[in-house]
XYZ file of N, CA and C in Angstrom:
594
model
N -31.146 22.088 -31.403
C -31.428 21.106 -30.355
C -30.454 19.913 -30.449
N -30.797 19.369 -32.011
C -29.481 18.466 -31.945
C -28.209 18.767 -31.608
N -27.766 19.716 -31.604
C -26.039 20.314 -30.721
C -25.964 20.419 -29.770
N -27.268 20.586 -29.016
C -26.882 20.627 -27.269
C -27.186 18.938 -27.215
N -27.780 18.426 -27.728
C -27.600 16.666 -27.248
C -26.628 16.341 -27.648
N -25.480 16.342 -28.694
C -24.690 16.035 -29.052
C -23.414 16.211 -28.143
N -23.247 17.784 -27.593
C -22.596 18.414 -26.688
C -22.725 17.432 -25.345
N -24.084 17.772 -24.872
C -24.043 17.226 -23.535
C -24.137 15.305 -23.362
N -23.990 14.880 -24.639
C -23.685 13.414 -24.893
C -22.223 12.789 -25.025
N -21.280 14.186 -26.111
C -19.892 13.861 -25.842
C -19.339 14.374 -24.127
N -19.774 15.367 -23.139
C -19.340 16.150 -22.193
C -19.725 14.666 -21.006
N -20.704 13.707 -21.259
C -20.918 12.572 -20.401
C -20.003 11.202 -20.848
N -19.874 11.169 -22.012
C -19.111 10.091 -22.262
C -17.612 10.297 -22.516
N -17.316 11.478 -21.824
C -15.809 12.021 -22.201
C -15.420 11.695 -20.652
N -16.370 12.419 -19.529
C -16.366 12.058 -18.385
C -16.706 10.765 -17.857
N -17.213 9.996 -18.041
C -17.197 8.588 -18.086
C -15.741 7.801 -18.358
N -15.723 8.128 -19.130
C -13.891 7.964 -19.837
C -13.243 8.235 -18.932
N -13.294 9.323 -18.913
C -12.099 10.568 -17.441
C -11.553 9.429 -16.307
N -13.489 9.429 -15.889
C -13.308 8.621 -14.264
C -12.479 7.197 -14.094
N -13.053 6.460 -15.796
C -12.625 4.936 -15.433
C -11.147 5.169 -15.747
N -10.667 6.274 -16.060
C -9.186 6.003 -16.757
C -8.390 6.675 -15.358
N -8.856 6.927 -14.964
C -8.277 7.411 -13.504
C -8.371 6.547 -12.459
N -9.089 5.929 -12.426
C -9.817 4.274 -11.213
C -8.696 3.967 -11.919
N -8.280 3.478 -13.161
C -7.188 2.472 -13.782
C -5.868 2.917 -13.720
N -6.017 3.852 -13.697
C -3.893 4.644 -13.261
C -4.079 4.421 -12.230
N -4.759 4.502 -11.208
C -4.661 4.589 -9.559
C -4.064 2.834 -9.535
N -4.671 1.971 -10.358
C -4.398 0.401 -10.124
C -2.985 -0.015 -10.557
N -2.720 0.867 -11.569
C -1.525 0.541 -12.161
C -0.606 1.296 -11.232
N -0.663 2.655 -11.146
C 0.252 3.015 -10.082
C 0.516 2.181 -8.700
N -0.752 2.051 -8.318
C -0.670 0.921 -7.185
C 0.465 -0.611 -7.128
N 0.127 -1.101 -8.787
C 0.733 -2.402 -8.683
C 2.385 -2.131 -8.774
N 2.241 -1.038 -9.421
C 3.691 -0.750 -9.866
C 4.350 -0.274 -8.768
N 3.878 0.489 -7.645
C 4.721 1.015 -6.569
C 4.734 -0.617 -5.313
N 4.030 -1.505 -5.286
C 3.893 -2.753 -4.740
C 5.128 -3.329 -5.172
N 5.029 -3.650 -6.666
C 6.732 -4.346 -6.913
C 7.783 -3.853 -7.104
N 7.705 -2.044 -6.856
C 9.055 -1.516 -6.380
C 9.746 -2.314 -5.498
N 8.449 -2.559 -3.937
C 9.133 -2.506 -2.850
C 9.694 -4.169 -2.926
N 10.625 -4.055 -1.994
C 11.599 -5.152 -2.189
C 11.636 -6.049 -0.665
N 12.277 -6.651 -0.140
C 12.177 -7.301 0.984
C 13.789 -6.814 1.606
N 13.588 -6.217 3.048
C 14.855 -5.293 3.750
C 15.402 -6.228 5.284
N 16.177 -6.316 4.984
C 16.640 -7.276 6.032
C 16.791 -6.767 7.357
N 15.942 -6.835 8.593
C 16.515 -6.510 9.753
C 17.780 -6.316 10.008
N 18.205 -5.388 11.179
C 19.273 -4.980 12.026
C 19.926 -6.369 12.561
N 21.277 -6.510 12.611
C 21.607 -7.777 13.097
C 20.955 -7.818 14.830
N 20.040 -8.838 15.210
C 19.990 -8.902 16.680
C 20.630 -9.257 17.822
N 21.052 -8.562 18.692
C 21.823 -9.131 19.980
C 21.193 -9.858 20.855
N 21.520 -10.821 20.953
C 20.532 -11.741 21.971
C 21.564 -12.155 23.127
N 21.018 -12.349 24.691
C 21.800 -12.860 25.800
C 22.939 -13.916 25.245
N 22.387 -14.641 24.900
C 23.454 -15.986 24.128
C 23.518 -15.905 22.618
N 24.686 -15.676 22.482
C 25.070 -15.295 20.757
C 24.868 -16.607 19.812
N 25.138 -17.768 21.152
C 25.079 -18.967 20.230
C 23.797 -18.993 20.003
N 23.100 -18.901 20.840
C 20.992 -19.542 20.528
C 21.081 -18.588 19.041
N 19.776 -19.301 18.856
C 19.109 -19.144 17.446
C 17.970 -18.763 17.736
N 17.441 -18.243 16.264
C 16.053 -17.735 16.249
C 15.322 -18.827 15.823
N 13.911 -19.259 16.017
C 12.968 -20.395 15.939
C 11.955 -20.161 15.462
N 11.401 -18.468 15.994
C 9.942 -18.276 15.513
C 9.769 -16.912 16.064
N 8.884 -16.136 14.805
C 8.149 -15.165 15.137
C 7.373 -15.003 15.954
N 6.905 -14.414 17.032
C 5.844 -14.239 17.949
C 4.705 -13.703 17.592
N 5.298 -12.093 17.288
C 4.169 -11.090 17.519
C 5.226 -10.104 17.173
N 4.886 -9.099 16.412
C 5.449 -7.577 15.808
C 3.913 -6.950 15.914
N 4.052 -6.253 16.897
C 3.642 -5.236 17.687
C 4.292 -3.710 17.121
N 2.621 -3.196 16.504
C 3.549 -2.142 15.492
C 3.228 -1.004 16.583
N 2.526 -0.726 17.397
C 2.106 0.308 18.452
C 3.398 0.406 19.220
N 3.631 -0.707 19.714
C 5.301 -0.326 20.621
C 6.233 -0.356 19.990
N 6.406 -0.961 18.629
C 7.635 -1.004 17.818
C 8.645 -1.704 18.073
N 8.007 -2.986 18.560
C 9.037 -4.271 18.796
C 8.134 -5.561 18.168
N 9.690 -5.989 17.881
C 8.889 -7.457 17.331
C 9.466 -8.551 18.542
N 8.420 -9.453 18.554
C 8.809 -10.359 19.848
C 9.507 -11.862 19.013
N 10.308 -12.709 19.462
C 10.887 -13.754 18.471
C 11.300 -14.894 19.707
N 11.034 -15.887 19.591
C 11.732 -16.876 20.631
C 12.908 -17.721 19.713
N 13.351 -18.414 20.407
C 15.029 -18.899 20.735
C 14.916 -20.555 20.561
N 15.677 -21.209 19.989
C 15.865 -22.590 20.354
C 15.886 -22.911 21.859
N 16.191 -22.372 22.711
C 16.218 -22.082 23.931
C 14.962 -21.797 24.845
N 14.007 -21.913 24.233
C 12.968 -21.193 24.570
C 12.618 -19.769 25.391
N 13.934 -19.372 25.069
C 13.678 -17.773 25.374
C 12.964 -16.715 24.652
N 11.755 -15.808 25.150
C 11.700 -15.005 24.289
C 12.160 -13.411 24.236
N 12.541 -13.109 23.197
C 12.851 -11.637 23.059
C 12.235 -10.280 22.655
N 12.078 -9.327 23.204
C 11.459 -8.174 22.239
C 12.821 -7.378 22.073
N 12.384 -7.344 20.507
C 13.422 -6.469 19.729
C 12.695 -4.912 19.409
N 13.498 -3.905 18.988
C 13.129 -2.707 18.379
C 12.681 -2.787 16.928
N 11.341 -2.627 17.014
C 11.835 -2.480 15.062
C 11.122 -1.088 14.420
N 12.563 0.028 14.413
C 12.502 0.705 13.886
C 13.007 0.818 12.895
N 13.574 1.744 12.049
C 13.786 2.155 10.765
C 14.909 1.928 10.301
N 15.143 0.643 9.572
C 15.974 -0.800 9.783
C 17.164 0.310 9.164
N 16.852 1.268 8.438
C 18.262 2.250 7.469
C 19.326 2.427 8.268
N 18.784 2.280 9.942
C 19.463 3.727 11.226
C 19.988 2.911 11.830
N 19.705 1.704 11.751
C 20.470 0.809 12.532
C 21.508 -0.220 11.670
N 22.372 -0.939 12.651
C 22.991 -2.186 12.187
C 22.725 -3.196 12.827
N 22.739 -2.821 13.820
C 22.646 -3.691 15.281
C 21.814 -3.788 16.219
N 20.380 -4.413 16.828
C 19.955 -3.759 17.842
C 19.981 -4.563 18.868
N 19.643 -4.309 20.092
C 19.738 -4.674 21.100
C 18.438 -5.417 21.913
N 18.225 -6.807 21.651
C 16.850 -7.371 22.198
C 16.861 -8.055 23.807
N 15.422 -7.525 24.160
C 15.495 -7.882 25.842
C 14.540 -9.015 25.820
N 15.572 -9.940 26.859
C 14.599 -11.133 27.142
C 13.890 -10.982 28.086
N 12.552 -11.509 27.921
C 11.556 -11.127 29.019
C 11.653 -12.697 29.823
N 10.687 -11.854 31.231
C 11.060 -13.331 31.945
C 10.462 -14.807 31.728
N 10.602 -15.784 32.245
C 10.095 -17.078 31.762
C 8.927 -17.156 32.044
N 7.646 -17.319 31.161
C 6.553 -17.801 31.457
C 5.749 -16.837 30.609
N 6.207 -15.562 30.604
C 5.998 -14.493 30.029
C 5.875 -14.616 28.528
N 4.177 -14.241 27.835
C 3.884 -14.071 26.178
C 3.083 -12.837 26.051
N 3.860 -12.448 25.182
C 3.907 -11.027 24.467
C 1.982 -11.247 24.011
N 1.620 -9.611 24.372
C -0.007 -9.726 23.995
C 0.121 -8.223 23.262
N -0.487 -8.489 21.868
C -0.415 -6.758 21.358
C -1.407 -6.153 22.004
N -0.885 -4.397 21.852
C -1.917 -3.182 22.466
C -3.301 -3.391 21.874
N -2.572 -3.582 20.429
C -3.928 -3.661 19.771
C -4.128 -4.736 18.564
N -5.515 -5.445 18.165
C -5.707 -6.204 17.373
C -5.385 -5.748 16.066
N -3.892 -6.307 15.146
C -3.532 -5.581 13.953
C -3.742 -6.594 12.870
N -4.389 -8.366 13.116
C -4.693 -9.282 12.439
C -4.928 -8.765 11.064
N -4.535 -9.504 10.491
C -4.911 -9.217 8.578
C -6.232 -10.281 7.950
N -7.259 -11.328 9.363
C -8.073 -11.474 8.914
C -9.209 -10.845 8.045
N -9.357 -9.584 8.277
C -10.422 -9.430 7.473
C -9.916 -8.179 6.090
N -9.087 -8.221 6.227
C -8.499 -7.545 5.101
C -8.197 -8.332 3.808
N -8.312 -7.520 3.001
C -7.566 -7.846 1.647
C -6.282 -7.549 1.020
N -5.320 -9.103 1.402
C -4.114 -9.341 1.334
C -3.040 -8.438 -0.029
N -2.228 -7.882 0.312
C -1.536 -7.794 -1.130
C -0.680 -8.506 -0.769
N 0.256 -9.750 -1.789
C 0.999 -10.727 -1.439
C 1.963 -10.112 -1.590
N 3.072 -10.424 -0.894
C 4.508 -10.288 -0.906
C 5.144 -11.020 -2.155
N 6.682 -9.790 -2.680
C 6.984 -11.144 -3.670
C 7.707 -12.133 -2.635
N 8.517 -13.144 -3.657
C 9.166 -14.398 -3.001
C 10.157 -13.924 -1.943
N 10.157 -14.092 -0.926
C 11.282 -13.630 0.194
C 12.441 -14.518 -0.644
N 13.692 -13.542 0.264
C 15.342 -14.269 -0.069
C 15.548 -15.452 0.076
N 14.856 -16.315 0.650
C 15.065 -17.531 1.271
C 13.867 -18.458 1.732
N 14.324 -19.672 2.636
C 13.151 -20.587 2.665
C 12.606 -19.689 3.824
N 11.386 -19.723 4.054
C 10.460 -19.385 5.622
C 10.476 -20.574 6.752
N 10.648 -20.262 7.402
C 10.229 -20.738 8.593
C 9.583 -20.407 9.540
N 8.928 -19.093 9.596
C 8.086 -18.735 10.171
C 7.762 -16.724 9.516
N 6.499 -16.813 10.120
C 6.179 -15.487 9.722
C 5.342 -14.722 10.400
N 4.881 -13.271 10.572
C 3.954 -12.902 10.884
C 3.550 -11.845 10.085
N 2.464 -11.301 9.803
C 1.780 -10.498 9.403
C 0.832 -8.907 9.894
N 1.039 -8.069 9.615
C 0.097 -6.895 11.056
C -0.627 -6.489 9.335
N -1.467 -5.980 9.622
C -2.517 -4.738 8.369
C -3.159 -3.796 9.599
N -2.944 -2.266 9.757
C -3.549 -1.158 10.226
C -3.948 -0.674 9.399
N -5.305 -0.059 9.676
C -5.551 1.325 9.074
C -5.822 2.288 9.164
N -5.805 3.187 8.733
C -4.835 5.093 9.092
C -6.176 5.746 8.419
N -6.257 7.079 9.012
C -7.030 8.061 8.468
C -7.589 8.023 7.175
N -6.542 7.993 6.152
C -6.982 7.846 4.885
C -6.338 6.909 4.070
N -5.623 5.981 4.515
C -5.561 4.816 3.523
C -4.923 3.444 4.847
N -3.898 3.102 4.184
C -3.853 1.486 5.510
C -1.701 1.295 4.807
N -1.560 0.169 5.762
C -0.382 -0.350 6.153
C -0.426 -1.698 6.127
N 0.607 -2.520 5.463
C 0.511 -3.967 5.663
C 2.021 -4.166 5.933
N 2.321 -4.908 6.796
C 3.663 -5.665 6.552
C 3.337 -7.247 7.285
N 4.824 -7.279 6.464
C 5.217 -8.681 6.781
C 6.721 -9.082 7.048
N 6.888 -9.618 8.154
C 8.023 -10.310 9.275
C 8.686 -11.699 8.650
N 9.637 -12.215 7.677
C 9.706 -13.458 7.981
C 11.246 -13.991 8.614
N 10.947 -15.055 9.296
C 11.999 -15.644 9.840
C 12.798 -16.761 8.276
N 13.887 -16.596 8.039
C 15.099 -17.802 7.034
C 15.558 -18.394 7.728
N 15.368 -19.651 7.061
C 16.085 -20.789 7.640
C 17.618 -20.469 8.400
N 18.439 -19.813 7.322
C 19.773 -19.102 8.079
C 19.622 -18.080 9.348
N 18.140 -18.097 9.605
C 18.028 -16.913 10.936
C 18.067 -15.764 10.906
N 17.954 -15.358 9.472
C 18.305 -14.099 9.285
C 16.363 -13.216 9.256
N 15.832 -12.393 9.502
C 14.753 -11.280 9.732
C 15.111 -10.657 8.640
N 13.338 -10.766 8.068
C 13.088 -9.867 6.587
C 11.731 -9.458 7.015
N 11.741 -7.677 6.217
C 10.726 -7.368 6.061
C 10.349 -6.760 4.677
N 8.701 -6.946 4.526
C 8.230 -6.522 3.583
C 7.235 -5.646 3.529
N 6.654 -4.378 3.305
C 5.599 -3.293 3.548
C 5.218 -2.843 2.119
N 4.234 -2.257 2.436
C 3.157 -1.652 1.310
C 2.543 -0.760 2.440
N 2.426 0.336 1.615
C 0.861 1.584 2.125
C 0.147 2.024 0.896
N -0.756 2.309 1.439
C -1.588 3.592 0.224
C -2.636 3.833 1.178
N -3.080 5.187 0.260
C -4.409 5.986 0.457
C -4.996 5.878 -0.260
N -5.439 4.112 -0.398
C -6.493 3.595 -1.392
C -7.677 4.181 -1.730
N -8.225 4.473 -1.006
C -9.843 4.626 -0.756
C -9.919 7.043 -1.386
N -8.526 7.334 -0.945
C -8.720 8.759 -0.866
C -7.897 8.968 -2.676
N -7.295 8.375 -2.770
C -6.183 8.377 -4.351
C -7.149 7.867 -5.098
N -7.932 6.816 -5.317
C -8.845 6.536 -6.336
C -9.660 7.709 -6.487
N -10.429 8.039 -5.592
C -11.459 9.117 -5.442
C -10.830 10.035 -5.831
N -9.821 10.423 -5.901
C -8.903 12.244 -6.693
C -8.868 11.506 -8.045
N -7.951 10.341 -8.065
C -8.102 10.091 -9.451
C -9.026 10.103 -10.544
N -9.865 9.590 -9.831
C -11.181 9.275 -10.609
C -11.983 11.207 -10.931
N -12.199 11.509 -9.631
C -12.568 13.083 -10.138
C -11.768 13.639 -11.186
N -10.450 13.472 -10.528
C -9.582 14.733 -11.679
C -9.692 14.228 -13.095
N -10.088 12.833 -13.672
C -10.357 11.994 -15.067
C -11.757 12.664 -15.494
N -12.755 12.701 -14.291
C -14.144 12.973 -15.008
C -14.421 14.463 -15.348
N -13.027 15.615 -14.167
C -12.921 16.747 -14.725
C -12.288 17.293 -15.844
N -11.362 16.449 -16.453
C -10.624 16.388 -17.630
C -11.635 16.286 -18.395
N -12.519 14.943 -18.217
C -13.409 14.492 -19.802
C -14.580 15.059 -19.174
N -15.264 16.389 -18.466
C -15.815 16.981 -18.605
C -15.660 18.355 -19.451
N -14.374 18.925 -19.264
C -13.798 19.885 -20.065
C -13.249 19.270 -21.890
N -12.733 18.428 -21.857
C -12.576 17.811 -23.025
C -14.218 18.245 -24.031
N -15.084 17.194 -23.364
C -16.377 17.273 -23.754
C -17.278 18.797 -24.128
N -16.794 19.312 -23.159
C -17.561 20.527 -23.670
C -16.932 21.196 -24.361
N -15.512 21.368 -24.330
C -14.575 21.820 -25.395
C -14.880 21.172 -27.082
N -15.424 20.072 -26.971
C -15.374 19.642 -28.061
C -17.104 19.568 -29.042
N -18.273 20.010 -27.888
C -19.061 20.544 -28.316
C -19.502 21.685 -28.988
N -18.035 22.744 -27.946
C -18.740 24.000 -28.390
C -18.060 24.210 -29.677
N -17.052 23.703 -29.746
C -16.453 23.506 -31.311
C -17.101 23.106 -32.526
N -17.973 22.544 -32.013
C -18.813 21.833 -33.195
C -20.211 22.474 -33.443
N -20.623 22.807 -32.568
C -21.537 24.409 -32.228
C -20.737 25.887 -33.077
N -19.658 26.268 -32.831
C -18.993 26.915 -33.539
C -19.031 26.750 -35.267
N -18.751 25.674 -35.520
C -18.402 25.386 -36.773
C -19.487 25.623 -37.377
N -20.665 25.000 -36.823
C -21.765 24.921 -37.406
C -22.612 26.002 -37.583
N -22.947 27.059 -36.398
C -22.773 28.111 -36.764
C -22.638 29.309 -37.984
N -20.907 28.810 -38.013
C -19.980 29.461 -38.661
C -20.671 29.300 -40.395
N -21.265 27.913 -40.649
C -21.386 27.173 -41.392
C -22.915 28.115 -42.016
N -23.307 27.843 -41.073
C -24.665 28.268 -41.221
C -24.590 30.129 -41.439
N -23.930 30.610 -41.095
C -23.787 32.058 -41.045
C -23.374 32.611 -42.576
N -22.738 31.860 -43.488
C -21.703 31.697 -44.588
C -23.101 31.653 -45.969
N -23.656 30.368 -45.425
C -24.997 30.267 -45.883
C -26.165 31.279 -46.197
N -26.020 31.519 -44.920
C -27.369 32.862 -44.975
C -26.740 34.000 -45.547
């Protein structure tokens, strides 16, 4: 009797083990793939007047894939923002006067829980922020405007919610097998022990 409590006492606290040590790689992997990512500088933008400047972020609108930006000039622009690798250069349209950019959809990062960006290249002068979330995990970025005018971005994803949950199983299936591996061993021995005896 005492070997099957013993057994099914190491086979729970092996799995116990398993799960939290898997919740904890999922965190560490997490933090560690966060400060991989680095901050990627937008495509240079073409604007009507080469002289105007950029002033302020609007709105990055991740559904249409433009970010909107106004002008010392008070012009505003929607730019492309796709997959900054493919480009050098892109080409932004000014919309007409009076005209403010409204997203498709509400991508606010109020009620979310922020992962901070590291320190951008430079001072801010303006910024914006979107957080979506996807089937099985979410998206954050972040837009900032430098004082020199230059467009940076910064992103993070995961499949928070679906990667913990594998992690954590595949830990409590490890230190479930561990555990019973290490019962029946001791069941064995004893046994063995006892057999030698008689």
């Amino acid at each position: 009797m005492l070997i099957w409590l013993f057994t099914l006492g190491g086979m729970l606290l092996c799995s116990v083990l398993g799960a939290t040590s898997g919740a904890v790689l999922h965190l560490v992997l997490r933090a560690r793939y966060a400060a991989q990512n680095s901050w990627r500088p937008f495509p240079q933008l073409i604007l009507d007047d080469s002289a105007d400047r950029l002033v302020v972020i609007l709105l990055n609108d991740d559904y249409t894939g433009t970010i909107y930006v106004q002008t010392a000039a008070q012009v505003i622009y929607g730019c492309p923002n796709g997959h900054l690798s493919e480009q050098v250069r892109v080409k932004c349209t000014s919309l007409p006067s009076g005209v403010m950019p409204t997203p498709v959809f509400d991508d606010s990062c109020e009620l979310w829980r922020i992962h901070p960006p590291p320190t951008p290249p430079g001072a801010v002068i303006s910024q914006v922020q979107i957080c979506l979330p996807g089937a099985d995990g979410w998206y954050q970025e972040t837009d900032v405007l430098l004082e020199d005018g230059s467009l940076w971005k910064w992103a993070v994803s995961g499949g928070e919610n679906r990667e913990i949950i594998c992690l954590a199983a595949l830990g409590w299936l490890l230190g479930t097998v561990l555990g019973l591996g290490m019962g029946i061993r001791v069941y064995l021995r004893r046994r063995k022990k006892n057999f030698l005896k008689g």
